[in-house]
């Protein structure tokens, strides 16, 4: 299987380099707050994508909820998952319900999740 590194940035102003990865039809990107345009090209046609989200409000080194949802909307994967979440967001059931109301293909990841 080809593994494709996806360039992202941990801090919007300082641009601290961090890599996410695409494995076939799955991409996992965490600890990011910014992606360059060329990185989005590498994320077309995904079945699954996972991205970080630490709180509702914007954050300097991670996606806020609105940014994560914009990322999901733009990537257009068949299924999208939030991870790297913090206590500043609602519990799993409440946040999952909120995501499902926005788009039924958006989910909150959880320990033991298996993607098939």
PDB file of C-alpha atoms in Angstrom:
ATOM      1  CA  UNK A   1       0.000   0.000   0.000  1.00  0.00           C
ATOM      2  CA  UNK A   2       1.251   3.459  -0.851  1.00  0.00           C
ATOM      3  CA  UNK A   3       1.538   5.825   2.121  1.00  0.00           C
ATOM      4  CA  UNK A   4       1.330   9.503   1.194  1.00  0.00           C
ATOM      5  CA  UNK A   5       2.507  12.137   3.696  1.00  0.00           C
ATOM      6  CA  UNK A   6       0.225  15.179   3.973  1.00  0.00           C
ATOM      7  CA  UNK A   7       1.924  18.426   4.985  1.00  0.00           C
ATOM      8  CA  UNK A   8       0.123  20.385   7.684  1.00  0.00           C
ATOM      9  CA  UNK A   9       0.992  23.068  10.208  1.00  0.00           C
ATOM     10  CA  UNK A  10       0.612  22.878  13.973  1.00  0.00           C
ATOM     11  CA  UNK A  11       0.682  26.624  14.547  1.00  0.00           C
ATOM     12  CA  UNK A  12      -0.875  29.064  12.079  1.00  0.00           C
ATOM     13  CA  UNK A  13       1.634  31.863  12.605  1.00  0.00           C
ATOM     14  CA  UNK A  14       4.805  29.948  13.469  1.00  0.00           C
ATOM     15  CA  UNK A  15       4.034  27.218  10.921  1.00  0.00           C
ATOM     16  CA  UNK A  16       5.424  24.271  12.842  1.00  0.00           C
ATOM     17  CA  UNK A  17       5.552  21.402  10.359  1.00  0.00           C
ATOM     18  CA  UNK A  18       3.530  18.254  11.095  1.00  0.00           C
ATOM     19  CA  UNK A  19       2.595  15.354   8.840  1.00  0.00           C
ATOM     20  CA  UNK A  20      -0.662  13.508   8.410  1.00  0.00           C
ATOM     21  CA  UNK A  21      -0.900  10.419   6.240  1.00  0.00           C
ATOM     22  CA  UNK A  22      -3.044   8.908   3.534  1.00  0.00           C
ATOM     23  CA  UNK A  23      -3.195   5.109   3.418  1.00  0.00           C
ATOM     24  CA  UNK A  24      -5.173   4.098   0.333  1.00  0.00           C
ATOM     25  CA  UNK A  25      -8.687   5.481   0.898  1.00  0.00           C
ATOM     26  CA  UNK A  26      -8.056   6.519   4.536  1.00  0.00           C
ATOM     27  CA  UNK A  27      -6.366   9.705   5.778  1.00  0.00           C
ATOM     28  CA  UNK A  28      -5.372  10.522   9.357  1.00  0.00           C
ATOM     29  CA  UNK A  29      -4.406  14.104  10.174  1.00  0.00           C
ATOM     30  CA  UNK A  30      -4.014  15.324  13.718  1.00  0.00           C
ATOM     31  CA  UNK A  31      -2.274  18.087  15.644  1.00  0.00           C
ATOM     32  CA  UNK A  32      -2.898  20.542  12.793  1.00  0.00           C
ATOM     33  CA  UNK A  33      -4.442  23.959  12.416  1.00  0.00           C
ATOM     34  CA  UNK A  34      -3.661  24.673   8.756  1.00  0.00           C
ATOM     35  CA  UNK A  35      -3.206  22.855   5.441  1.00  0.00           C
ATOM     36  CA  UNK A  36      -1.810  24.314   2.250  1.00  0.00           C
ATOM     37  CA  UNK A  37      -3.852  24.135  -0.961  1.00  0.00           C
ATOM     38  CA  UNK A  38      -1.662  21.398  -2.434  1.00  0.00           C
ATOM     39  CA  UNK A  39      -2.374  19.177   0.578  1.00  0.00           C
ATOM     40  CA  UNK A  40      -6.095  19.209  -0.216  1.00  0.00           C
ATOM     41  CA  UNK A  41      -5.353  17.770  -3.649  1.00  0.00           C
ATOM     42  CA  UNK A  42      -3.924  14.675  -1.951  1.00  0.00           C
ATOM     43  CA  UNK A  43      -7.172  14.152  -0.009  1.00  0.00           C
ATOM     44  CA  UNK A  44      -9.570  13.628  -2.915  1.00  0.00           C
ATOM     45  CA  UNK A  45     -11.621  10.442  -3.144  1.00  0.00           C
ATOM     46  CA  UNK A  46     -11.346   9.305   0.473  1.00  0.00           C
ATOM     47  CA  UNK A  47     -13.674   6.840   2.164  1.00  0.00           C
ATOM     48  CA  UNK A  48     -12.474   7.911   5.639  1.00  0.00           C
ATOM     49  CA  UNK A  49     -10.752  10.979   7.033  1.00  0.00           C
ATOM     50  CA  UNK A  50      -9.881  11.814  10.628  1.00  0.00           C
ATOM     51  CA  UNK A  51      -8.852  15.259  11.855  1.00  0.00           C
ATOM     52  CA  UNK A  52      -8.237  16.920  15.219  1.00  0.00           C
ATOM     53  CA  UNK A  53     -10.602  19.301  17.001  1.00  0.00           C
ATOM     54  CA  UNK A  54      -9.924  20.576  20.515  1.00  0.00           C
ATOM     55  CA  UNK A  55     -12.752  23.046  21.149  1.00  0.00           C
ATOM     56  CA  UNK A  56     -15.541  25.033  19.508  1.00  0.00           C
ATOM     57  CA  UNK A  57     -13.611  28.274  19.226  1.00  0.00           C
ATOM     58  CA  UNK A  58     -10.617  28.727  16.923  1.00  0.00           C
ATOM     59  CA  UNK A  59      -7.276  27.641  18.343  1.00  0.00           C
ATOM     60  CA  UNK A  60      -3.782  28.661  17.232  1.00  0.00           C
ATOM     61  CA  UNK A  61      -2.444  25.114  16.814  1.00  0.00           C
ATOM     62  CA  UNK A  62      -5.501  22.856  16.322  1.00  0.00           C
ATOM     63  CA  UNK A  63      -8.779  22.992  14.444  1.00  0.00           C
ATOM     64  CA  UNK A  64     -11.756  24.485  16.214  1.00  0.00           C
ATOM     65  CA  UNK A  65     -15.112  22.861  15.504  1.00  0.00           C
ATOM     66  CA  UNK A  66     -16.124  25.229  12.690  1.00  0.00           C
ATOM     67  CA  UNK A  67     -12.723  24.761  11.020  1.00  0.00           C
ATOM     68  CA  UNK A  68     -12.952  20.970  11.329  1.00  0.00           C
ATOM     69  CA  UNK A  69     -16.418  20.996   9.759  1.00  0.00           C
ATOM     70  CA  UNK A  70     -15.192  23.237   6.926  1.00  0.00           C
ATOM     71  CA  UNK A  71     -12.312  20.799   6.414  1.00  0.00           C
ATOM     72  CA  UNK A  72     -14.751  17.850   6.237  1.00  0.00           C
ATOM     73  CA  UNK A  73     -17.015  19.756   3.840  1.00  0.00           C
ATOM     74  CA  UNK A  74     -14.086  20.558   1.577  1.00  0.00           C
ATOM     75  CA  UNK A  75     -12.514  17.087   1.591  1.00  0.00           C
ATOM     76  CA  UNK A  76     -15.841  15.357   0.970  1.00  0.00           C
ATOM     77  CA  UNK A  77     -14.868  11.919   2.319  1.00  0.00           C
ATOM     78  CA  UNK A  78     -17.601   9.289   2.598  1.00  0.00           C
ATOM     79  CA  UNK A  79     -17.068   9.259   6.398  1.00  0.00           C
ATOM     80  CA  UNK A  80     -15.334  11.877   8.537  1.00  0.00           C
ATOM     81  CA  UNK A  81     -14.177  11.562  12.160  1.00  0.00           C
ATOM     82  CA  UNK A  82     -13.053  14.013  14.839  1.00  0.00           C
ATOM     83  CA  UNK A  83     -10.250  13.008  17.169  1.00  0.00           C
ATOM     84  CA  UNK A  84      -7.783  14.751  19.518  1.00  0.00           C
ATOM     85  CA  UNK A  85     -10.788  16.281  21.268  1.00  0.00           C
ATOM     86  CA  UNK A  86     -10.659  17.881  24.693  1.00  0.00           C
ATOM     87  CA  UNK A  87     -12.822  18.504  27.730  1.00  0.00           C
ATOM     88  CA  UNK A  88     -13.774  21.840  26.152  1.00  0.00           C
ATOM     89  CA  UNK A  89     -16.198  19.997  23.839  1.00  0.00           C
ATOM     90  CA  UNK A  90     -19.388  18.180  24.877  1.00  0.00           C
ATOM     91  CA  UNK A  91     -19.287  14.496  25.772  1.00  0.00           C
ATOM     92  CA  UNK A  92     -19.253  11.885  23.022  1.00  0.00           C
ATOM     93  CA  UNK A  93     -23.027  11.332  22.722  1.00  0.00           C
ATOM     94  CA  UNK A  94     -23.888  15.037  22.637  1.00  0.00           C
ATOM     95  CA  UNK A  95     -21.140  15.920  20.153  1.00  0.00           C
ATOM     96  CA  UNK A  96     -21.981  12.902  17.953  1.00  0.00           C
ATOM     97  CA  UNK A  97     -25.646  13.991  17.846  1.00  0.00           C
ATOM     98  CA  UNK A  98     -24.575  17.522  16.911  1.00  0.00           C
ATOM     99  CA  UNK A  99     -22.366  16.260  14.100  1.00  0.00           C
ATOM    100  CA  UNK A 100     -25.063  13.907  12.830  1.00  0.00           C
ATOM    101  CA  UNK A 101     -27.550  16.800  12.698  1.00  0.00           C
ATOM    102  CA  UNK A 102     -25.041  18.771  10.603  1.00  0.00           C
ATOM    103  CA  UNK A 103     -24.096  15.859   8.308  1.00  0.00           C
ATOM    104  CA  UNK A 104     -24.859  12.155   8.907  1.00  0.00           C
ATOM    105  CA  UNK A 105     -21.413  11.148   7.603  1.00  0.00           C
ATOM    106  CA  UNK A 106     -19.604  13.147  10.329  1.00  0.00           C
ATOM    107  CA  UNK A 107     -18.706  11.359  13.571  1.00  0.00           C
ATOM    108  CA  UNK A 108     -16.702  11.541  16.775  1.00  0.00           C
ATOM    109  CA  UNK A 109     -13.988   8.885  16.921  1.00  0.00           C
ATOM    110  CA  UNK A 110     -13.706   6.696  20.019  1.00  0.00           C
ATOM    111  CA  UNK A 111     -11.325   4.180  21.562  1.00  0.00           C
ATOM    112  CA  UNK A 112     -11.591   0.846  19.777  1.00  0.00           C
ATOM    113  CA  UNK A 113     -13.118   2.286  16.579  1.00  0.00           C
ATOM    114  CA  UNK A 114     -12.534  -0.025  13.607  1.00  0.00           C
ATOM    115  CA  UNK A 115     -12.901   1.247  10.040  1.00  0.00           C
ATOM    116  CA  UNK A 116     -13.768  -1.300   7.371  1.00  0.00           C
TER     117      UNK A 116
END
